[in-house]
Short mmCIF file of C-alpha atoms and ligand atoms in Angstrom, two decimals:
data_model
loop_
_atom_site.label_atom_id
_atom_site.label_comp_id
_atom_site.label_asym_id
_atom_site.label_seq_id
_atom_site.Cartn_x
_atom_site.Cartn_y
_atom_site.Cartn_z
CA MET A 1 18.54 35.42 -12.48
CA SER A 2 15.63 32.59 -11.49
CA GLN A 3 12.03 33.74 -12.01
CA THR A 4 9.66 33.77 -9.24
CA ILE A 5 6.09 31.76 -9.67
CA LEU A 6 2.97 32.03 -7.84
CA VAL A 7 0.92 28.86 -7.42
CA THR A 8 -2.77 30.00 -6.43
CA GLY A 9 -4.56 27.08 -5.48
CA ALA A 10 -1.63 25.37 -3.57
CA SER A 11 -3.18 23.16 -1.28
CA GLY A 12 -5.77 21.20 -3.78
CA ASN A 13 -5.35 18.22 -6.01
CA VAL A 14 -4.24 20.34 -9.10
CA GLY A 15 -1.84 22.74 -7.12
CA ARG A 16 -0.16 19.87 -5.18
CA GLU A 17 0.99 18.19 -8.48
CA VAL A 18 2.19 21.41 -9.91
CA LEU A 19 3.86 22.54 -6.91
CA ARG A 20 5.64 18.82 -7.25
CA SER A 21 6.29 19.33 -11.15
CA LEU A 22 8.26 22.69 -10.31
CA LYS A 23 10.49 21.30 -7.78
CA ASP A 24 13.64 20.53 -9.76
CA LYS A 25 12.92 23.82 -12.24
CA PRO A 26 14.91 26.65 -12.24
CA ALA A 27 12.40 29.11 -10.43
CA THR A 28 11.35 30.62 -6.67
CA ILE A 29 7.93 29.46 -5.82
CA ARG A 30 5.59 31.41 -4.29
CA ILE A 31 3.15 29.40 -2.28
CA ALA A 32 -0.67 31.42 -2.45
CA SER A 33 -3.00 30.27 0.53
CA ARG A 34 -5.63 30.96 2.90
CA SER A 35 -3.94 29.38 5.79
CA PRO A 36 -0.34 30.77 5.77
CA VAL A 37 2.09 28.40 7.86
CA PRO A 38 2.13 30.29 11.33
CA LEU A 39 4.80 32.19 11.84
CA GLY A 40 7.24 30.78 14.33
CA GLU A 41 10.46 28.04 13.12
CA GLN A 42 8.14 26.25 10.90
CA GLN A 43 6.94 28.95 8.93
CA ASN A 44 7.87 28.77 5.28
CA PRO A 45 9.02 31.71 3.99
CA ASN A 46 7.72 31.18 0.00
CA THR A 47 3.92 30.99 1.52
CA VAL A 48 2.09 34.30 0.98
CA TYR A 49 -1.85 35.08 1.94
CA LEU A 50 -3.92 35.03 -0.78
CA ASP A 51 -8.10 35.44 -0.86
CA PHE A 52 -9.54 35.87 -4.18
CA GLU A 53 -12.39 37.37 -2.49
CA ASP A 54 -10.25 39.89 -0.97
CA PRO A 55 -8.79 42.04 -3.17
CA THR A 56 -6.56 44.32 -0.85
CA THR A 57 -4.59 40.56 -0.85
CA TYR A 58 -3.83 40.47 -4.43
CA LEU A 59 -0.62 42.78 -4.68
CA ASN A 60 1.19 41.52 -1.81
CA ALA A 61 0.80 38.04 -3.00
CA ILE A 62 2.07 38.91 -6.77
CA ALA A 63 4.46 41.52 -6.37
CA GLY A 64 7.86 40.32 -7.75
CA CYS A 65 6.28 37.23 -9.44
CA GLN A 66 6.77 36.72 -13.38
CA SER A 67 4.54 33.77 -13.81
CA VAL A 68 0.87 32.42 -12.03
CA PHE A 69 -0.32 29.27 -11.70
CA LEU A 70 -4.05 30.57 -11.49
CA LEU A 71 -6.62 28.11 -10.07
CA ARG A 72 -10.90 28.76 -10.03
CA PRO A 73 -11.02 27.73 -6.50
CA PRO A 74 -14.58 25.25 -6.68
CA ALA A 75 -16.60 27.09 -4.13
CA ILE A 76 -16.12 31.11 -6.34
CA SER A 77 -18.85 31.01 -8.53
CA ASN A 78 -18.49 34.94 -9.65
CA MET A 79 -15.57 35.02 -11.88
CA LYS A 80 -15.45 38.57 -12.72
CA ALA A 81 -15.64 40.45 -8.79
CA THR A 82 -12.69 37.76 -8.37
CA LEU A 83 -10.33 35.72 -10.69
CA ASN A 84 -10.42 38.26 -13.21
CA ARG A 85 -9.50 41.19 -11.18
CA PHE A 86 -7.05 39.27 -9.71
CA ILE A 87 -5.92 38.75 -13.59
CA ASP A 88 -6.27 43.03 -13.58
CA THR A 89 -4.19 43.40 -11.04
CA VAL A 90 -1.54 40.39 -12.46
CA ARG A 91 -1.23 42.35 -15.07
CA GLU A 92 -0.99 45.90 -13.83
CA VAL A 93 2.20 44.67 -12.08
CA GLY A 94 3.53 43.40 -15.24
CA VAL A 95 3.19 39.54 -14.69
CA GLN A 96 4.34 38.17 -17.78
CA GLN A 97 2.89 34.48 -17.96
CA ILE A 98 -0.40 33.49 -16.44
CA VAL A 99 -1.42 29.51 -16.72
CA PHE A 100 -5.23 29.22 -16.19
CA LEU A 101 -5.94 25.89 -14.99
CA SER A 102 -9.79 25.59 -17.14
CA VAL A 103 -12.02 22.93 -17.77
CA ALA A 104 -12.42 20.87 -21.05
CA GLY A 105 -15.14 22.56 -22.60
CA ALA A 106 -15.12 25.52 -21.51
CA ASP A 107 -14.46 27.78 -24.51
CA ARG A 108 -17.87 26.53 -25.70
CA ASN A 109 -20.10 26.84 -22.86
CA PRO A 110 -20.99 30.54 -21.18
CA ILE A 111 -22.59 28.68 -18.36
CA ILE A 112 -19.19 27.08 -17.42
CA PRO A 113 -17.70 29.64 -14.52
CA HIS A 114 -14.14 29.16 -16.25
CA TYR A 115 -15.48 30.30 -19.72
CA THR A 116 -15.61 34.11 -18.33
CA VAL A 117 -12.00 33.73 -17.29
CA GLU A 118 -10.82 32.25 -20.62
CA GLN A 119 -12.46 35.15 -22.31
CA HIS A 120 -10.84 38.08 -20.31
CA LEU A 121 -7.40 36.30 -21.01
CA GLN A 122 -8.00 36.34 -24.35
CA ASN A 123 -8.62 40.07 -24.75
CA HIS A 124 -4.66 40.29 -23.88
CA PRO A 125 -2.98 39.03 -26.93
CA GLY A 126 -0.27 36.25 -25.70
CA ASP A 127 0.42 36.55 -22.01
CA TRP A 128 -1.41 33.21 -20.92
CA THR A 129 -1.52 29.79 -21.47
CA ILE A 130 -4.89 28.19 -20.82
CA LEU A 131 -5.08 23.99 -19.85
CA ARG A 132 -8.61 22.44 -19.82
CA PRO A 133 -8.32 19.24 -18.16
CA GLY A 134 -10.76 16.72 -18.94
CA PHE A 135 -12.30 14.34 -15.83
CA PHE A 136 -9.70 13.98 -12.51
CA ALA A 137 -8.42 10.36 -11.94
CA GLN A 138 -8.01 12.12 -8.47
CA ASN A 139 -11.98 11.87 -8.08
CA LEU A 140 -11.76 8.72 -6.95
CA GLY A 141 -9.18 9.55 -4.40
CA SER A 142 -11.17 12.38 -2.94
CA ALA A 143 -15.11 13.10 -3.97
CA TYR A 144 -15.31 9.13 -4.42
CA ARG A 145 -12.82 7.89 -1.21
CA SER A 146 -15.35 7.51 1.10
CA ASP A 147 -17.91 5.69 -0.65
CA ILE A 148 -15.13 3.07 -2.04
CA ARG A 149 -12.89 2.99 1.24
CA ASN A 150 -15.96 2.56 3.49
CA GLU A 151 -18.91 1.04 1.44
CA ASP A 152 -17.09 -0.82 -1.17
CA ARG A 153 -18.58 0.91 -3.88
CA LEU A 154 -19.08 3.57 -6.86
CA TYR A 155 -22.12 5.29 -6.57
CA LEU A 156 -22.90 7.55 -9.43
CA PRO A 157 -25.87 8.69 -11.72
CA SER A 158 -23.17 8.02 -14.72
CA GLY A 159 -24.38 4.81 -16.75
CA ARG A 160 -22.58 3.11 -19.22
CA GLY A 161 -20.31 6.52 -20.00
CA ARG A 162 -16.85 5.89 -20.55
CA VAL A 163 -14.40 8.80 -19.07
CA ALA A 164 -10.68 9.85 -20.17
CA PHE A 165 -10.04 10.26 -16.73
CA VAL A 166 -6.32 12.46 -16.96
CA ASP A 167 -3.95 12.61 -14.26
CA LEU A 168 -3.03 15.54 -12.14
CA ARG A 169 0.48 14.08 -12.26
CA ASP A 170 0.86 14.66 -15.75
CA VAL A 171 -1.79 18.03 -15.83
CA GLY A 172 1.35 19.01 -13.12
CA GLN A 173 3.70 18.36 -15.63
CA VAL A 174 2.61 20.81 -18.65
CA ALA A 175 1.56 23.65 -15.96
CA ALA A 176 4.85 23.55 -14.79
CA ASP A 177 6.77 23.37 -18.25
CA ALA A 178 4.30 26.19 -19.32
CA LEU A 179 5.13 28.70 -16.37
CA VAL A 180 8.61 28.34 -16.90
CA SER A 181 9.67 27.84 -20.57
CA TRP A 182 5.89 30.44 -21.42
CA LYS A 183 7.23 31.61 -24.35
CA THR A 184 6.61 28.21 -26.35
CA HIS A 185 2.66 27.86 -24.46
CA GLN A 186 2.18 31.22 -24.60
CA GLY A 187 -1.46 32.35 -26.52
CA LYS A 188 -2.32 28.42 -26.29
CA ALA A 189 -4.99 26.39 -24.93
CA TYR A 190 -4.48 23.11 -24.76
CA THR A 191 -7.15 19.93 -24.31
CA LEU A 192 -5.74 17.38 -21.80
CA THR A 193 -7.34 13.54 -21.57
CA GLY A 194 -5.67 10.30 -20.47
CA PRO A 195 -5.11 8.22 -22.96
CA GLN A 196 -8.32 5.75 -23.04
CA ALA A 197 -11.74 5.39 -21.78
CA PHE A 198 -13.38 3.73 -19.14
CA SER A 199 -16.43 2.51 -17.98
CA PHE A 200 -17.16 2.80 -14.17
CA GLU A 201 -17.94 -1.01 -13.91
CA GLU A 202 -14.09 -1.09 -15.85
CA VAL A 203 -12.90 0.85 -12.91
CA ALA A 204 -14.49 -0.85 -10.10
CA GLU A 205 -12.83 -3.73 -11.90
CA CYS A 206 -9.19 -2.92 -11.38
CA LEU A 207 -10.59 -0.74 -8.09
CA THR A 208 -11.28 -4.84 -7.18
CA SER A 209 -7.67 -6.06 -8.56
CA SER A 210 -5.33 -3.57 -6.71
CA LEU A 211 -7.15 -4.03 -3.23
CA GLY A 212 -7.88 -7.12 -3.23
CA ARG A 213 -11.92 -7.34 -2.08
CA LYS A 214 -15.14 -6.70 -4.37
CA ILE A 215 -15.83 -3.06 -5.68
CA ARG A 216 -18.74 -2.69 -7.29
CA TYR A 217 -20.65 -0.08 -9.71
CA ASP A 218 -23.85 1.14 -8.56
CA SER A 219 -25.77 2.98 -11.06
CA ALA A 220 -27.65 5.54 -9.24
CA SER A 221 -30.86 7.46 -10.27
CA ILE A 222 -30.16 11.06 -10.40
CA TRP A 223 -32.22 11.68 -7.53
CA GLY A 224 -30.79 8.69 -5.49
CA TYR A 225 -27.40 10.47 -6.23
CA ALA A 226 -28.42 14.00 -4.61
CA ARG A 227 -29.97 12.88 -1.70
CA HIS A 228 -26.58 10.63 -1.46
CA LEU A 229 -24.84 13.98 -1.53
CA GLN A 230 -26.93 15.75 0.56
CA ARG A 231 -26.55 13.05 3.57
CA GLN A 232 -22.69 14.26 3.14
CA ASN A 233 -24.14 17.71 3.95
CA LEU A 234 -22.62 19.23 0.64
CA PRO A 235 -24.20 22.72 -0.27
CA GLY A 236 -27.14 22.80 -2.43
CA ALA A 237 -25.23 24.33 -5.50
CA GLN A 238 -22.39 21.93 -5.19
CA ILE A 239 -24.80 18.84 -5.51
CA LEU A 240 -26.42 20.52 -8.18
CA VAL A 241 -23.43 20.84 -10.47
CA GLN A 242 -21.67 17.80 -8.92
CA THR A 243 -25.09 15.80 -10.12
CA LEU A 244 -25.26 17.50 -13.99
CA LEU A 245 -21.76 16.81 -13.63
CA HIS A 246 -21.96 13.47 -13.86
CA LEU A 247 -25.34 12.96 -15.63
CA GLY A 248 -23.14 14.41 -18.88
CA LEU A 249 -20.70 11.78 -18.41
CA ARG A 250 -23.74 9.20 -18.98
CA PHE A 251 -24.01 10.65 -22.36
CA GLY A 252 -20.23 10.63 -23.07
CA GLN A 253 -19.45 14.31 -22.95
CA ALA A 254 -15.80 13.24 -21.09
CA GLU A 255 -15.13 9.92 -23.06
CA THR A 256 -13.07 11.70 -26.04
CA VAL A 257 -9.36 10.92 -26.22
CA ASP A 258 -7.70 14.03 -27.49
CA PRO A 259 -4.06 13.87 -28.63
CA THR A 260 -2.34 16.83 -26.90
CA LEU A 261 -0.90 15.47 -23.50
CA GLU A 262 0.86 13.20 -25.69
CA ARG A 263 2.52 15.28 -27.91
CA LEU A 264 3.23 17.72 -24.85
CA LEU A 265 4.48 14.63 -22.71
CA GLY A 266 6.07 12.79 -25.16
CA ARG A 267 5.01 10.12 -23.74
CA LYS A 268 2.15 7.82 -23.21
CA PRO A 269 -0.11 9.67 -20.52
CA LEU A 270 -1.03 7.85 -17.39
CA ASP A 271 -4.21 6.29 -17.40
CA VAL A 272 -6.72 5.60 -14.58
CA ARG A 273 -5.28 1.89 -13.95
CA ASP A 274 -1.54 4.05 -13.19
CA TYR A 275 -3.45 5.87 -10.49
CA ILE A 276 -5.53 3.32 -8.73
CA THR A 277 -2.16 1.17 -8.58
CA ASP A 278 -0.02 3.83 -7.37
CA HIS A 279 -2.08 5.00 -4.72
CA ALA A 280 -4.00 1.92 -3.13
CA GLN A 281 -3.21 2.47 0.52
CA LEU A 282 -6.50 5.48 -0.27
CA TRP A 283 -9.17 2.74 -0.14
CA ARG A 284 -7.57 0.72 2.61
CA LYS A 285 -10.14 0.08 4.94
CA GLY A 286 -9.54 2.57 8.02
CA SER A 287 -7.15 4.69 5.63
CA THR A 288 -7.50 7.80 6.66
N1 NAP B 301 -12.81 17.52 -10.44
C1 NAP B 301 -12.27 17.44 -12.18
O1 NAP B 301 -12.84 16.21 -12.81
C2 NAP B 301 -11.86 18.56 -12.90
C3 NAP B 301 -12.23 18.54 -13.94
C4 NAP B 301 -11.20 19.74 -15.15
C5 NAP B 301 -10.98 20.84 -14.03
N2 NAP B 301 -11.61 21.06 -12.77
C6 NAP B 301 -11.23 22.24 -11.82
O2 NAP B 301 -10.49 22.39 -11.12
C7 NAP B 301 -10.50 22.99 -10.71
C8 NAP B 301 -10.36 22.38 -8.94
O3 NAP B 301 -9.05 22.01 -8.77
P1 NAP B 301 -8.83 21.28 -7.32
O4 NAP B 301 -9.63 19.70 -7.46
O5 NAP B 301 -7.46 21.22 -7.45
O6 NAP B 301 -9.36 21.86 -5.91
P2 NAP B 301 -9.27 21.94 -4.55
O7 NAP B 301 -8.64 20.54 -4.00
O8 NAP B 301 -11.25 21.91 -4.39
O9 NAP B 301 -8.58 23.18 -3.93
C9 NAP B 301 -9.19 24.15 -4.23
C10 NAP B 301 -7.97 25.25 -3.86
O10 NAP B 301 -8.57 26.67 -3.92
C11 NAP B 301 -7.90 27.14 -2.69
N3 NAP B 301 -9.37 28.25 -2.41
C12 NAP B 301 -10.19 28.57 -1.92
N4 NAP B 301 -10.61 28.98 -1.82
C13 NAP B 301 -10.03 30.23 -2.16
C14 NAP B 301 -10.19 31.73 -1.88
N5 NAP B 301 -11.11 32.70 -1.49
N6 NAP B 301 -9.34 32.64 -2.28
C15 NAP B 301 -7.65 32.07 -3.24
N7 NAP B 301 -7.95 30.30 -2.85
C16 NAP B 301 -8.75 29.27 -2.53
C17 NAP B 301 -7.54 26.63 -1.76
O11 NAP B 301 -6.20 26.86 -0.78
P3 NAP B 301 -6.63 27.57 0.86
O12 NAP B 301 -7.66 26.76 1.18
O13 NAP B 301 -5.01 26.64 1.40
O14 NAP B 301 -6.62 28.75 0.29
C18 NAP B 301 -7.28 25.07 -2.66
O15 NAP B 301 -6.16 25.12 -2.56
C19 NAP B 301 -11.96 23.83 -10.58
O16 NAP B 301 -11.75 24.71 -11.18
C20 NAP B 301 -12.72 22.38 -10.92
O17 NAP B 301 -13.53 23.07 -12.13
C21 NAP B 301 -11.78 20.19 -11.85
#
């Protein structure tokens, strides 16, 4: 009998790629969202309502599942009351595998919210796999998209820092394998980066040649960047986190290439140039 896998964060950048990679796997996929497809002809029978901030939604979402892909939504910061509580329920109903999307370095830094979740998972032997991706190539198509499309620039306080961008298409593939062939991956934590580090100057050059128009990299000051985010009406906490994160890039925090992803995939991982070439339509003028 094929197993049932619950995918949380399914409508986001990572979850989308996990779903894509699960498509050809011998499993029934259940999508968790706070916006299930409305009743009627369009209803997707595999969509369930799940809100990490409402524990009464947990049991119905996970009943009958054997595996769970767990994503920490960026807006949630109290891990104990949300994700850890969800993990407890998942364990109570006998789910056998939890694949948690953490972040590179979370195991060494208690300030990062994912640290608390990693600790909680590791209290229980062997029903988990932790993925620790580095900086996403997909940030170019989400957080930076309007700057590139509308202003022909990357505006970041990251100086000359280099980044080993990881492509979520590769992360999705590793997650899908860990969800289906869980015995191979249980009790393991993987740091996942791209195969080469690039400066933002180089990223801007690659965008320029893919799009056929000049895209420049403007190195922002800390305050200039924070004001830039403020003008986009982002919440204060997010402005702080995003500014600190990009400042870290300046000091090489996401520069190190880790060989784990190549080993797991059995091929060279995609790099940021692949992402740009394959998604050039995202930054065309007027694209929606
Ligand atoms: N950006 C990077 O470079 C990077 C690098 C390493 C790790 N990460 C980590 O990646 C994660 C972000 O992934 P992402 O980019 O895929 O996020 P995203 O695109 O912002 O998607 C967030 C997802 O969370 C769901 N969600 C939001 N609030 C929820 C709630 N209260 N209960 C249940 N689900 C909720 C949303 O689904 P619905 O709205 O449908 O419910 C959505 O699918 C973060 O943990 C971040 O730290 C990011």
